[in-house]
CSV table of C-alpha atoms and ligand atoms in Angstrom, one decimal:
chain,number,residue,atom,x,y,z
A,1,GLY,CA,0.0,0.0,0.0
A,2,TYR,CA,2.8,2.3,0.7
A,3,VAL,CA,6.1,2.3,-1.2
A,4,VAL,CA,7.8,0.0,1.2
A,5,GLY,CA,10.7,-2.2,0.1
A,6,GLY,CA,11.8,-5.5,1.6
A,7,THR,CA,15.3,-6.1,2.9
A,8,LEU,CA,17.6,-8.4,1.0
A,9,PRO,CA,19.3,-11.0,3.2
A,10,ALA,CA,22.8,-9.9,2.4
A,11,SER,CA,21.9,-6.3,3.1
A,12,ILE,CA,20.5,-7.0,6.5
A,13,ALA,CA,23.5,-9.1,7.4
A,14,ALA,CA,25.8,-6.3,6.4
A,15,HIS,CA,23.7,-3.9,8.4
A,16,TRP,CA,24.2,-6.1,11.5
A,17,LEU,CA,27.9,-6.2,10.8
A,18,ALA,CA,28.2,-2.5,10.4
A,19,THR,CA,26.3,-2.0,13.7
A,20,ALA,CA,28.8,-4.4,15.4
A,21,TRP,CA,31.7,-2.5,13.8
A,22,ASP,CA,30.2,0.7,15.3
A,23,GLN,CA,31.9,3.1,12.9
A,24,ASN,CA,30.9,6.7,12.7
A,25,ALA,CA,30.7,7.5,8.9
A,26,PRO,CA,31.0,11.3,8.4
A,27,HIS,CA,34.7,11.4,7.7
A,28,PRO,CA,37.1,8.9,6.0
A,29,ALA,CA,39.8,9.9,8.5
A,30,ALA,CA,37.8,8.4,11.4
A,31,ALA,CA,36.5,5.4,9.5
A,32,PRO,CA,38.4,4.6,6.3
A,33,GLY,CA,36.8,1.2,5.9
A,34,VAL,CA,33.2,2.2,5.9
A,35,ALA,CA,34.1,5.3,3.8
A,36,ALA,CA,35.5,2.9,1.1
A,37,PHE,CA,32.2,0.9,1.1
A,38,GLU,CA,30.3,4.1,0.8
A,39,ARG,CA,32.4,5.5,-2.0
A,40,THR,CA,32.1,2.3,-4.0
A,41,ALA,CA,28.4,2.0,-3.4
A,42,LEU,CA,27.9,5.6,-4.6
A,43,ARG,CA,29.9,5.1,-7.7
A,44,TRP,CA,27.9,1.9,-8.5
A,45,ILE,CA,24.6,3.6,-7.9
A,46,ALA,CA,25.4,6.7,-10.0
A,47,ASP,CA,26.3,4.3,-12.8
A,48,LEU,CA,23.2,2.2,-12.4
A,49,LEU,CA,20.9,5.2,-12.3
A,50,GLY,CA,22.5,6.9,-15.3
A,51,LEU,CA,23.8,9.9,-13.4
A,52,PRO,CA,27.0,11.8,-14.3
A,53,PRO,CA,29.9,9.9,-12.8
A,54,ASP,CA,31.5,13.0,-11.4
A,55,ALA,CA,28.3,14.2,-9.6
A,56,ALA,CA,28.7,14.6,-5.8
A,57,GLY,CA,26.8,11.8,-4.0
A,58,ALA,CA,26.0,11.1,-0.4
A,59,PHE,CA,23.9,8.8,1.8
A,60,VAL,CA,21.1,10.5,3.8
A,61,SER,CA,18.2,9.2,5.8
A,62,GLY,CA,15.7,9.0,2.9
A,63,ALA,CA,14.5,10.8,-0.2
A,64,SER,CA,13.0,13.5,2.0
A,65,ALA,CA,16.5,14.4,3.2
A,66,GLY,CA,17.8,13.9,-0.4
A,67,ASN,CA,15.2,16.4,-1.7
A,68,LEU,CA,16.2,18.9,1.0
A,69,CYS,CA,20.0,18.6,0.1
A,70,GLY,CA,19.4,18.8,-3.6
A,71,LEU,CA,17.2,21.9,-3.2
A,72,ALA,CA,19.6,23.5,-0.8
A,73,ALA,CA,22.3,23.1,-3.4
A,74,ALA,CA,19.9,24.6,-6.0
A,75,ARG,CA,19.2,27.5,-3.7
A,76,HIS,CA,22.9,28.2,-3.3
A,77,ALA,CA,23.7,28.0,-7.0
A,78,VAL,CA,20.8,30.1,-8.4
A,79,LEU,CA,21.3,32.8,-5.9
A,80,ALA,CA,25.1,32.8,-6.4
A,81,SER,CA,24.4,33.4,-10.1
A,82,ALA,CA,22.4,36.4,-9.1
A,83,GLY,CA,25.3,37.7,-7.0
A,84,TRP,CA,23.9,36.6,-3.6
A,85,ASP,CA,25.6,34.2,-1.1
A,86,VAL,CA,22.6,32.7,0.6
A,87,ASP,CA,24.6,30.4,2.8
A,88,ALA,CA,26.5,33.4,4.2
A,89,GLN,CA,23.7,36.0,4.3
A,90,GLY,CA,20.5,34.0,4.5
A,91,LEU,CA,17.4,34.8,2.5
A,92,PHE,CA,16.6,38.3,4.0
A,93,GLY,CA,17.1,40.8,1.3
A,94,ALA,CA,18.0,38.1,-1.3
A,95,PRO,CA,16.7,38.3,-4.9
A,96,ALA,CA,13.3,36.4,-5.3
A,97,VAL,CA,13.6,32.8,-6.5
A,98,THR,CA,11.0,31.4,-8.8
A,99,VAL,CA,10.2,27.8,-7.8
A,100,VAL,CA,8.2,25.5,-10.1
A,101,VAL,CA,6.6,22.2,-9.2
A,102,GLY,CA,3.9,20.0,-10.7
A,103,HIS,CA,0.4,19.7,-9.3
A,104,GLU,CA,1.2,16.2,-8.1
A,105,VAL,CA,4.4,17.1,-6.4
A,106,HIS,CA,5.3,14.8,-3.5
A,107,PRO,CA,4.7,16.3,-0.1
A,108,SER,CA,8.3,15.7,0.9
A,109,VAL,CA,9.4,18.2,-1.8
A,110,THR,CA,6.8,20.7,-0.6
A,111,LYS,CA,8.2,20.3,3.0
A,112,ALA,CA,11.8,20.8,1.8
A,113,LEU,CA,10.8,24.0,0.0
A,114,GLY,CA,9.1,25.2,3.2
A,115,VAL,CA,12.2,24.4,5.3
A,116,LEU,CA,14.4,26.2,2.8
A,117,GLY,CA,12.4,29.4,3.0
A,118,PHE,CA,10.7,29.1,-0.4
A,119,GLY,CA,7.3,28.5,1.2
A,120,ARG,CA,5.1,25.5,0.9
A,121,GLU,CA,2.4,27.4,-1.0
A,122,ARG,CA,4.4,30.0,-2.9
A,123,PRO,CA,5.9,27.8,-5.7
A,124,MET,CA,4.2,27.9,-9.1
A,125,ARG,CA,2.2,24.7,-9.8
A,126,VAL,CA,2.2,23.4,-13.4
A,127,PRO,CA,-0.9,21.5,-14.5
A,128,VAL,CA,-0.5,17.7,-15.0
A,129,ASP,CA,-2.2,15.1,-17.2
A,130,SER,CA,-4.4,12.2,-16.1
A,131,GLN,CA,-1.3,10.2,-15.0
A,132,GLY,CA,0.1,13.1,-12.9
A,133,ARG,CA,2.8,14.1,-15.4
A,134,MET,CA,3.7,17.7,-15.7
A,135,ARG,CA,2.4,19.1,-19.0
A,136,ALA,CA,5.4,20.4,-21.0
A,137,ASP,CA,3.0,22.6,-23.1
A,138,ARG,CA,1.9,24.4,-19.9
A,139,PHE,CA,5.5,24.9,-18.6
A,140,PRO,CA,6.1,28.7,-18.0
A,141,ARG,CA,8.9,30.8,-19.3
A,142,LEU,CA,11.2,31.7,-16.3
A,143,THR,CA,13.2,34.8,-15.5
A,144,GLY,CA,15.7,35.4,-12.8
A,145,PRO,CA,16.9,32.7,-10.3
A,146,SER,CA,14.7,29.7,-10.8
A,147,ILE,CA,14.4,26.1,-9.6
A,148,VAL,CA,12.3,23.4,-11.2
A,149,CYS,CA,11.3,20.3,-9.3
A,150,LEU,CA,10.5,17.3,-11.4
A,151,GLN,CA,9.3,13.8,-10.5
A,152,ALA,CA,10.5,10.4,-11.6
A,153,GLY,CA,7.8,8.1,-10.3
A,154,ASN,CA,4.6,9.5,-9.0
A,155,VAL,CA,3.8,7.9,-5.7
A,156,ASN,CA,0.3,7.0,-6.9
A,157,THR,CA,0.6,6.2,-10.6
A,158,GLY,CA,4.4,5.6,-11.0
A,159,ALA,CA,4.3,8.1,-13.9
A,160,PHE,CA,7.3,10.2,-14.8
A,161,ASP,CA,7.4,13.9,-15.7
A,162,PRO,CA,8.7,14.5,-19.3
A,163,ILE,CA,12.2,15.1,-17.9
A,164,SER,CA,14.1,15.6,-21.1
A,165,GLU,CA,11.6,18.1,-22.6
A,166,ILE,CA,11.1,20.1,-19.4
A,167,ALA,CA,14.8,20.1,-18.5
A,168,GLU,CA,15.5,21.6,-21.9
A,169,GLN,CA,13.0,24.4,-21.5
A,170,ALA,CA,14.1,25.1,-17.9
A,171,HIS,CA,17.8,25.2,-18.8
A,172,ARG,CA,17.1,27.5,-21.7
A,173,ASP,CA,15.9,30.0,-19.1
A,174,GLY,CA,18.8,29.3,-16.8
A,175,ALA,CA,16.9,27.3,-14.1
A,176,TRP,CA,18.2,24.5,-11.9
A,177,VAL,CA,16.4,21.2,-12.4
A,178,HIS,CA,15.9,18.9,-9.4
A,179,VAL,CA,14.5,15.4,-9.7
A,180,ASP,CA,12.6,13.5,-7.0
A,181,GLY,CA,13.1,9.9,-8.0
A,182,ALA,CA,12.6,8.2,-4.6
A,183,PHE,CA,11.7,4.9,-6.2
A,184,GLY,CA,11.2,5.7,-9.9
A,185,LEU,CA,14.9,6.4,-10.6
A,186,TRP,CA,15.5,2.7,-10.2
A,187,ALA,CA,13.6,2.1,-13.5
A,188,GLN,CA,17.0,3.0,-15.0
A,189,ALA,CA,18.3,-0.4,-13.9
A,190,SER,CA,15.8,-2.2,-16.2
A,191,PRO,CA,16.4,-1.8,-20.0
A,192,ARG,CA,12.6,-2.3,-20.5
A,193,ARG,CA,11.7,0.6,-18.2
A,194,ARG,CA,14.7,2.9,-18.8
A,195,HIS,CA,12.9,5.0,-21.4
A,196,LEU,CA,10.7,6.5,-18.6
A,197,CYS,CA,13.8,8.2,-17.2
A,198,ASP,CA,14.7,9.7,-20.6
A,199,GLY,CA,16.9,12.8,-20.1
A,200,ILE,CA,17.6,12.0,-16.5
A,201,ALA,CA,21.3,13.0,-16.8
A,202,GLN,CA,20.3,16.5,-18.0
A,203,ALA,CA,19.1,17.4,-14.4
A,204,ASP,CA,21.2,19.2,-11.9
A,205,SER,CA,20.3,17.3,-8.7
A,206,TRP,CA,18.6,14.0,-7.9
A,207,ALA,CA,17.1,12.5,-4.7
A,208,THR,CA,16.4,8.8,-4.4
A,209,ASP,CA,15.9,6.0,-1.8
A,210,ALA,CA,17.9,2.9,-1.2
A,211,HIS,CA,15.4,1.6,1.4
A,212,LYS,CA,12.6,1.4,-1.1
A,213,TRP,CA,13.5,-0.4,-4.3
A,214,LEU,CA,17.1,-1.3,-3.6
A,215,ASN,CA,15.7,-3.3,-0.6
A,216,VAL,CA,18.2,-2.2,2.1
A,217,PRO,CA,17.2,-1.6,5.8
A,218,TYR,CA,15.9,1.8,6.9
A,219,ASP,CA,16.9,4.5,6.9
A,220,SER,CA,18.7,5.0,3.7
A,221,GLY,CA,18.4,7.6,0.9
A,222,LEU,CA,20.7,9.3,-1.5
A,223,VAL,CA,21.4,12.7,-2.9
A,224,PHE,CA,23.4,13.4,-6.1
A,225,VAL,CA,24.4,16.9,-7.3
A,226,ARG,CA,26.2,17.7,-10.5
A,227,ASP,CA,27.8,20.9,-9.0
A,228,ARG,CA,29.7,19.5,-6.1
A,229,GLU,CA,30.7,23.0,-4.8
A,230,ALA,CA,27.0,24.1,-4.6
A,231,LEU,CA,26.2,21.1,-2.4
A,232,ARG,CA,29.3,21.7,-0.3
A,233,ALA,CA,28.4,25.4,0.1
A,234,ALA,CA,24.9,24.4,1.3
A,235,MET,CA,25.9,21.5,3.6
A,236,GLY,CA,29.6,21.8,4.5
A,237,VAL,CA,30.7,22.1,8.1
A,238,SER,CA,33.6,24.3,9.0
A,239,ALA,CA,36.9,22.9,7.7
A,240,ALA,CA,38.6,24.1,10.9
A,241,TYR,CA,36.2,22.0,13.0
A,242,LEU,CA,37.4,18.7,11.5
A,243,ALA,CA,40.9,20.0,10.7
A,244,SER,CA,41.5,17.5,8.0
A,245,SER,CA,41.5,17.6,4.2
A,246,GLY,CA,39.8,15.3,1.7
A,247,GLU,CA,36.2,14.6,0.7
A,248,ALA,CA,34.0,14.1,3.8
A,249,ALA,CA,30.4,13.0,3.7
A,250,CYS,CA,29.5,15.4,6.4
A,251,ASP,CA,30.3,18.3,4.0
A,252,LEU,CA,27.5,17.0,1.7
A,253,THR,CA,24.6,16.2,4.0
A,254,PRO,CA,22.7,17.7,7.0
A,255,GLU,CA,24.2,15.1,9.4
A,256,LEU,CA,27.6,15.0,11.1
A,257,SER,CA,27.7,11.8,13.1
A,258,ARG,CA,25.7,9.0,11.4
A,259,ARG,CA,25.7,5.3,10.8
A,260,ALA,CA,27.5,3.7,7.8
A,261,ARG,CA,24.5,3.4,5.5
A,262,GLY,CA,26.6,2.7,2.5
A,263,VAL,CA,27.7,-0.7,3.9
A,264,ASP,CA,24.1,-2.0,3.6
A,265,ALA,CA,23.8,-0.6,0.1
A,266,TRP,CA,27.1,-2.0,-1.0
A,267,ALA,CA,26.0,-5.5,0.2
A,268,ALA,CA,22.7,-5.2,-1.6
A,269,LEU,CA,24.4,-4.3,-4.9
A,270,ALA,CA,27.2,-6.8,-4.5
A,271,SER,CA,24.8,-9.6,-3.8
A,272,LEU,CA,22.4,-8.7,-6.7
A,273,GLY,CA,24.9,-7.6,-9.3
A,274,ARG,CA,23.7,-5.6,-12.2
A,275,SER,CA,21.5,-8.5,-13.5
A,276,GLY,CA,20.0,-9.2,-10.1
A,277,LEU,CA,19.0,-5.6,-9.7
A,278,ARG,CA,17.5,-5.6,-13.2
A,279,GLU,CA,15.5,-8.7,-12.4
A,280,LEU,CA,14.3,-7.3,-9.0
A,281,ILE,CA,13.0,-4.1,-10.7
A,282,GLU,CA,11.5,-6.0,-13.7
A,283,ARG,CA,9.9,-8.7,-11.5
A,284,CYS,CA,8.1,-6.0,-9.4
A,285,CYS,CA,6.8,-4.3,-12.5
A,286,VAL,CA,5.5,-7.7,-13.9
A,287,HIS,CA,3.8,-8.4,-10.6
A,288,ALA,CA,2.1,-4.9,-10.8
A,289,GLN,CA,0.8,-5.8,-14.2
A,290,ARG,CA,-0.5,-9.1,-13.0
A,291,PHE,CA,-2.4,-7.2,-10.2
A,292,ALA,CA,-3.8,-4.8,-12.8
A,293,GLN,CA,-4.9,-7.6,-15.2
A,294,GLY,CA,-6.5,-9.7,-12.4
A,295,LEU,CA,-8.4,-6.7,-11.1
A,296,ARG,CA,-9.6,-5.6,-14.6
A,297,ALA,CA,-10.6,-9.2,-15.4
A,298,ALA,CA,-12.8,-9.1,-12.2
A,299,GLY,CA,-14.5,-6.0,-13.5
A,300,HIS,CA,-12.7,-3.4,-11.4
A,301,GLU,CA,-11.4,-0.1,-12.7
A,302,VAL,CA,-7.6,0.4,-12.8
A,303,LEU,CA,-7.1,4.2,-12.8
A,304,ASN,CA,-3.5,4.4,-14.0
A,305,ASP,CA,-1.4,3.2,-16.9
A,306,VAL,CA,0.7,0.6,-15.1
A,307,VAL,CA,4.1,1.6,-16.4
A,308,LEU,CA,6.1,0.7,-13.3
A,309,ASN,CA,5.3,-0.9,-9.9
A,310,GLN,CA,2.2,1.1,-8.8
A,311,VAL,CA,-1.4,0.2,-9.4
A,312,LEU,CA,-4.5,2.3,-8.5
A,313,VAL,CA,-7.8,0.6,-8.4
A,314,ARG,CA,-11.4,1.6,-7.6
A,315,PHE,CA,-14.1,-0.8,-6.4
A,316,GLY,CA,-17.1,1.3,-7.5
A,317,ASP,CA,-18.0,4.5,-5.8
A,318,ALA,CA,-15.9,6.2,-3.0
A,319,ASP,CA,-17.9,4.5,-0.2
A,320,THR,CA,-17.7,1.0,-1.6
A,321,THR,CA,-14.0,1.5,-2.4
A,322,ARG,CA,-13.4,2.6,1.2
A,323,ARG,CA,-15.3,-0.3,2.7
A,324,THR,CA,-13.5,-2.8,0.3
A,325,ILE,CA,-10.1,-1.4,1.4
A,326,GLU,CA,-11.1,-1.8,5.1
A,327,ALA,CA,-12.2,-5.4,4.4
A,328,ILE,CA,-8.9,-6.2,2.6
A,329,GLN,CA,-6.9,-4.7,5.5
A,330,LEU,CA,-8.9,-6.8,8.0
A,331,ASP,CA,-8.7,-9.9,5.9
A,332,GLY,CA,-4.9,-9.8,6.4
A,333,THR,CA,-3.7,-11.6,3.3
A,334,CYS,CA,-2.1,-8.4,2.2
A,335,TRP,CA,-2.2,-4.7,3.1
A,336,CYS,CA,-3.1,-2.0,0.7
A,337,GLY,CA,-3.7,1.7,1.5
A,338,ILE,CA,-6.3,4.2,0.6
A,339,THR,CA,-5.5,7.2,-1.6
A,340,GLU,CA,-7.1,10.1,-3.4
A,341,TRP,CA,-6.3,10.3,-7.1
A,342,GLN,CA,-7.4,13.5,-8.9
A,343,GLY,CA,-10.6,13.7,-6.8
A,344,ARG,CA,-11.3,10.0,-6.7
A,345,THR,CA,-11.0,7.5,-3.8
A,346,ALA,CA,-8.8,4.6,-4.8
A,347,MET,CA,-6.7,1.8,-3.4
A,348,ARG,CA,-3.0,1.8,-4.0
A,349,ILE,CA,-0.9,-1.3,-4.6
A,350,SER,CA,2.9,-0.9,-4.6
A,351,VAL,CA,5.2,-3.9,-5.4
A,352,CYS,CA,8.7,-3.3,-4.3
A,353,SER,CA,10.0,-6.3,-2.4
A,354,TRP,CA,12.4,-8.9,-3.7
A,355,ALA,CA,10.4,-11.5,-1.7
A,356,THR,CA,7.1,-11.0,-3.4
A,357,THR,CA,6.2,-13.9,-5.7
A,358,ALA,CA,3.6,-14.5,-8.4
A,359,ASP,CA,1.8,-16.8,-5.9
A,360,ASP,CA,1.7,-13.9,-3.4
A,361,VAL,CA,0.1,-11.8,-6.1
A,362,ASP,CA,-2.5,-14.4,-6.9
A,363,ARG,CA,-3.4,-15.0,-3.2
A,364,SER,CA,-3.7,-11.2,-2.7
A,365,LEU,CA,-5.8,-10.8,-5.9
A,366,ALA,CA,-8.1,-13.6,-4.7
A,367,ALA,CA,-8.5,-11.8,-1.3
A,368,MET,CA,-9.1,-8.4,-2.9
A,369,ILE,CA,-11.7,-9.8,-5.3
A,370,ARG,CA,-13.5,-11.7,-2.5
A,371,CYS,CA,-13.6,-8.6,-0.3
A,372,ALA,CA,-14.9,-6.4,-3.2
A,373,ARG,CA,-17.6,-9.0,-4.0
A,374,ASP,CA,-18.7,-9.2,-0.3
A,375,CYS,CA,-18.8,-5.4,0.0
A,376,ARG,CA,-21.0,-5.1,-3.0
A,377,LEU,CA,-23.7,-7.6,-1.8
A,378,PRO,CA,-26.9,-5.7,-1.3
A,379,SER,CA,-27.6,-7.4,2.1
A,380,ASN,CA,-24.2,-6.2,3.4
A,381,GLY,CA,-24.4,-2.6,4.3
A,382,ARG,CA,-22.3,-2.9,7.4
A,383,SER,CA,-18.6,-2.0,7.3
A,384,GLY,CA,-16.4,-5.0,8.0
A,385,ALA,CA,-19.3,-7.4,7.5
A,386,ALA,CA,-17.2,-9.2,4.8
A,387,LEU,CA,-15.5,-11.0,7.7
A,388,SER,CA,-17.3,-14.0,8.9
B,401,LIG,C1,8.8,7.9,-0.5
B,401,LIG,C2,8.9,9.1,-1.3
B,401,LIG,C3,9.6,10.3,-0.9
B,401,LIG,C4,10.1,10.4,0.5
B,401,LIG,O1,11.0,9.4,0.8
B,401,LIG,P1,11.4,9.0,2.3
B,401,LIG,O2,12.5,8.0,2.1
B,401,LIG,O3,10.2,8.4,2.9
B,401,LIG,O4,11.9,10.2,3.0
B,401,LIG,C5,9.7,11.3,-1.8
B,401,LIG,N1,9.2,11.3,-3.0
B,401,LIG,C6,8.6,10.2,-3.5
B,401,LIG,C7,8.1,10.2,-4.9
B,401,LIG,C8,8.4,9.1,-2.7
B,401,LIG,O5,7.8,8.0,-3.1
């Protein structure tokens, strides 16, 4: 129901080991071993996700923190271009920054924009299509310092903004392009889904999660920024404080002390390999399609184009849909959540665990279809009455 990954056995074992090693990860001088794991994992991930190999990358707590870091770097860069050092002087008296988001922006991006002083409600909202994709034909011309927030993988539909097209328009006007790709960026690992991320390397910053589709333990997200100095300007701690040279993770993220998240990610990648990751991503998408086909065959309305791992389904009107979701949750075969999609109540299915099998999908489908049928019976007006 939520976008919740499973944990790969190798990754959870590495997580336990890293806990036992008890290394503090902010600086390679203090913990060179775990720093090497993190550096390697970051290089592998940038490669798998099709990001520029020389982009700065760092482990953070999740995509929310990744969005915050990417947008902090953006804030620094676009204001520096306008002659203002925001990290030294703050926002008081700074030139105004235009921020653009889509109507279906993820709440974590809205939150990051609020924290950074851009306001949660002030950003311009570009209209989206029926899948939640920003409409390139409605994208505004931009003047002055500007930041555009794109989405790779809508949390309801799995849809992607037209990244290449909009990045081109935004860059023509000198804007910074940030991509929230919490789970969707991992489509890059599958040759059959990669087209969804078309133009991804054109962006300036990217946030993603390892704890969703890479199936590592919580909490683990990532930020990548093309302009290393912008990220360092936004997130660096005083050089005198650490009194050492060299690239330190704590100069790229909000944290100073933190656990060695990169060890878990390294183990996930080392155990899967490129082909294993491709199969994991592909398998989840195939399961999502199996859900959609089964629900459609039973006469239920699938609201989204199932391009990735997300399925949105309605079981009739809002009330029947709500009661059916409650019955499915009580039934306990699987758990799916309720959501609103463009004014309609729907159930969301998200497939993102290595452990989910076709048999799990079939058993879940059977439970969903049974609950929906019971909730539709005319004699059955009572919520939860589907349970005997
Ligand atoms: C989950 C998600 C986030 C937030 O990620 P966290 O790891 O929970 O902080 C941001 N954007 C999208 C599209 C998501 O699916």
